[in-house]
Amino acid sequence: MAPPSVSRQVAEIAAEPDRAAAYACLLHLQRACADDPSAAADLAAASPSALLPLLLRDAAEDDEAVAASALKCLGFALYHPVLVSTISGQLAQSVLATLVRLIMTTKMKAICNLAVWCISVQQLEASVVEDGVTPLLNAIVYALDNPFGSLSTTFEAVQATMKLASQYPKGMRDQSSIWVPPIYRRLLSADKPERDMSERCLIKVSSVILPPQSPLSKEVALDLEQKLLSSMLDMLNDPSKKIQAVKSWGWFISLLGASAASTRPLLNKMLKVPEQLFTDPDPQVQITTMVIWKNLVDAFFGPQVLENMDQGTVMSPIEPRAHASAQMKKIRLIMMPLCGVLSRSHNIALSSSCLSTWHYLLYKLGDLINHLSILEAAFGPVLKIIFSTRFDNQNKPLWSFCINLFHDFISVRARHLISPDDDVRVPLNQNLLSQTCAHLKALFDVHQIKWLPWDVTSFDFQLEILGSIVNPELLHNMTADMAVTVMDSTTQTFRLLLEGVQVQCNSKFADDNVMICITKVCKFVKKVFLDTVGKQKSNSSAVLVQFCLKFVKCTVEELDNSLLASGKYELCVDIERIKEIEYAKCSPKLSHPRIRPLAYMELVSPAVYLTALSLSIVAQFTGELSHGDAEQLASIICPPDLLENFHAVVPFLYMQIMRPVDSRLRIKWLVVWNKVSKRLNEQMISYLKAGCGASGHDVLCQFFCYPFFALVSSGSISAHWNAENRFEGYLNMTQDLEAELVIEVYRSFCTNSSYCSEPVYMVFLEHFFEYLINIVDENMSSIQANLKYCLENKSKNITILSVLGNVVIGLLENAQIFNYANKEREVTTNEDPAGCREPNLFLGSLKLANRFMKLSGLAFKENPAAQHQVTSRYFSSLSDFIGHLTSTKDVLLLFEIIGDQFTEWLTLSSTLYCIIRQGETIDQLEKLWLNSVTHLTANRLISDCSFLEKHRLLLQAAINHPHSPISAATTAIQRSPGSSNAGLRHAGRRSVSKADELFLDRPGKDPNCASNAERAFALEEFNISRMSVAPVVSGRGTVRSSTTDRRQSNGESLRVSAGLGRKRLKIMRYSGNGKGLGKVTDASFSPGWAEGEVCRKPELILEMLKRKR
């Protein structure tokens, strides 16, 4: 059998005399229709006319069961969307009126609760509620006051309140002074469920009631004065109620709203609550208090406070605004406990909560935060506190959050430059952001602070914050990883600040602002770093030096060279280090170049100021300068197209050696010189092509000659190494390092093939070598004293000699320089057929060679038993160089310049032959002399009387030399056919060699008239010596073998004793290694050996024997 229709069931329910049973059936029917749309529609069609009047009538019955059942059915009808949609406006008004009457008049708690429940679940139209909102609110307030002493009634009333607030927010806000007080008064209830229920309700309706209307604020103030404030203060005496007390305090402050600031006496009394709790020993109480402190921010800086603010995109931070000034007291009031807690807190959770509240304040300030006075009051204090705290693992999240926030503030200028109209954000420092607490990190997205492009007048504030980050005291004992983190993040922020300065510099009215910004940047770096470097321990000072150089490098990179080098912007050199070295006296033993150092308080360009500042910081630093720091300094000193810096660098370097210095400090400056030189070499052509002129050449020459003065100047050994047993080792180690630093640069001078094709570079080299020669000549006595000092201290390697020797060797081995000299001669010859002028570069190379031979000779005289490796290499290179000379003029010029020193070396090696006879030096000297003899013969200079007369002493020293290959070769050219050697023989008659006796032993024989056989024999003697010791010339014209070379390749040597005074020749074969004496191997029969075996013709030997009988 099919169930009866809905309309029939409704008719039966309406006719049922037992109303309780009837409503039970109706409630069953309503629940059945809830999930059946068609049944619900049928029920809705029948309910308004048939059931609702009965429900309203029976709800007022005295029978509680009937009234309760009727109210339950009425509530369902008001809740179900299909059923409520059929209720007309007039009928709805009757429903609400009935419910209000029941709430206000019933004596039954259940009926009152159900009536309130009906209001809380109803889904009537907002317009219907709006018409009857006042009586509804009165009924709800009545229920909130709990007339039956039941929490359930209050609970239902609270639910009804939240329902009405969501349905009709405007009306509920306007009448909030009626229904909100009964709710907030229960915040201080002793019953926890009642407190929690009130708090949940306030949270739910906060968007409606906050910021509060004036009537509500007045009602709250009245309640606080009468009872609530005293109750809160009493709760502070119970530790278990402190958190609830401060939560209630937060709600009362929020409900007071903006009027809190105007009711000053009441506010002062209320502030006693958080004042006690901010210093509570329980961290949880402090954290809760800090979170609730945001309510005061909301009260002071609600929407109505900022609604009149401008909405522009750019604001001058010092623009006078009365409104901004009026907020200062409120800001200081809010900031006071924040700063106090942060200063003393060691709890990361509490500090994080404090930063969260502070960030919320910055967000609520809107564009007010961009005013300089508010920046200083609200933004700066917390940053300074956090940055003044030691940076460690515990406070890293706090530090990271603050540096990112400051980074965001600084980057606003760059953001505006990228896209003035869009809010384009510069990425935060991700390295630091990852170390920030999760809830703090989220604040960057939840509450974005309204930063506006800052004005130049806030530059001091920004630099002040940066100064607190790089506080030298905090870098003390900081780990390396922490220091790197600080440097990277701060440098990134500083770079953004400079980008903002550059934006300012590009504006139309930039001149004055440019001067202000650049001056402040320079003074900031000086104040923060220069005033503290040297006052800290070595490790922290090293960090400061690195930090400072990064800052200066950022400045040089981010600001245009046109600004830094402009003569329009000048700064006073107020650097104390400049003042100290300005009055340093030059050592009387050194002849320094004419340089003018910077004067104290002199006006210079910003670029020069930054250069002087960087150098002064490095000078004040007493520790070991790292190569990375030296590279940083080099990049500052050598910006593109800015040679002006060297006019400041060169005097500064020279002033460092005016007074005796510790050897470690000398190495430090040589490291700097090395790095700067390398960078300068990379840009040399651009500097030279820029038209630096003679003065530019001079300053570059002075710079590159600096090591000679530094190495020769008197200095002291570090006290740390002064112990006698360690002195010698330290001296050698120091000199090796110094030589390496200098030689590396000078080697690049002579081996830079890409530059040697540039005429402008070769002209500079001419100028440089001429300059270097003058320096050596003017300071010869000081150099000699340095050589003597090093030799007395048993130095294995004399730095000044190694440096000069390597310069000369590099010149002699560079074929491109020699080719350039030949081309220069060709041009000179074409322009001047007389060829009266020798190539400057060629001439300079030979003069340097002359100076080195002189100094090496002095060193050899003092310590002949030493290795003299550089001297041996020099002789080898000079010998190869002579092999390239094809012009008689070149050979004449060579002997004219180095002839006297060549003579001195032959004389010294003769005197000290017993000491050096087994060394490499005599072998290379032999190679050099034999190669020289070859070219004298090839160029027929042995027939030139003027040449022989001019170099009589040289040839005499060679003839008398105890090293047989040298003397034999010289004797051979003396006796060669056609040689005009009378001058030589007569001049050397007092020390005639045995070779001469071959010509003088026969009475009456004219020594100038030798027979053809004798001449042929003399030539054969020379050929023998050449075959045994003369170098072999490769196809490219490079001398590539010598006595030493052949000994190394064959393991043995052939010594030919000239023995011209004896009856026969002695041909002896010596083994180079002393083993297998006389043993002949396949390798022994080289072409040279074969030639040596047949070098004596039998007829010549026979003729000789006949002559001697």
mmCIF file of C-alpha atoms in Angstrom, residues 383-389 459-475 490-491 493-494 523-529:
data_model
loop_
_atom_site.group_PDB
_atom_site.id
_atom_site.type_symbol
_atom_site.label_atom_id
_atom_site.label_comp_id
_atom_site.label_asym_id
_atom_site.label_seq_id
_atom_site.Cartn_x
_atom_site.Cartn_y
_atom_site.Cartn_z
ATOM 1 C CA LEU A 383 67.271 46.846 13.447
ATOM 2 C CA LYS A 384 69.984 48.353 15.604
ATOM 3 C CA ILE A 385 69.155 46.052 18.509
ATOM 4 C CA ILE A 386 69.192 42.913 16.381
ATOM 5 C CA PHE A 387 72.325 43.899 14.493
ATOM 6 C CA SER A 388 74.102 44.844 17.698
ATOM 7 C CA THR A 389 73.536 41.346 19.060
ATOM 8 C CA PHE A 459 70.687 58.399 3.257
ATOM 9 C CA ASP A 460 72.164 59.042 6.685
ATOM 10 C CA PHE A 461 69.623 56.730 8.261
ATOM 11 C CA GLN A 462 70.420 53.940 5.838
ATOM 12 C CA LEU A 463 74.154 54.272 6.352
ATOM 13 C CA GLU A 464 73.626 54.289 10.108
ATOM 14 C CA ILE A 465 71.830 50.948 9.921
ATOM 15 C CA LEU A 466 74.569 49.528 7.700
ATOM 16 C CA GLY A 467 77.100 50.743 10.221
ATOM 17 C CA SER A 468 75.365 48.787 12.970
ATOM 18 C CA ILE A 469 75.569 45.642 10.848
ATOM 19 C CA VAL A 470 79.326 45.941 10.297
ATOM 20 C CA ASN A 471 80.089 46.841 13.878
ATOM 21 C CA PRO A 472 83.719 45.728 14.403
ATOM 22 C CA GLU A 473 83.007 44.675 17.969
ATOM 23 C CA LEU A 474 80.594 42.024 16.726
ATOM 24 C CA LEU A 475 83.060 40.602 14.234
ATOM 25 C CA THR A 490 75.548 43.383 3.817
ATOM 26 C CA THR A 491 77.468 43.861 0.601
ATOM 27 C CA THR A 493 72.323 45.459 0.521
ATOM 28 C CA PHE A 494 75.009 48.118 0.143
ATOM 29 C CA LYS A 523 82.867 59.076 4.840
ATOM 30 C CA PHE A 524 80.820 56.071 5.907
ATOM 31 C CA VAL A 525 83.423 53.587 4.694
ATOM 32 C CA LYS A 526 86.160 55.625 6.332
ATOM 33 C CA LYS A 527 84.343 55.930 9.656
ATOM 34 C CA VAL A 528 83.278 52.318 9.937
ATOM 35 C CA PHE A 529 86.451 50.646 8.765
#
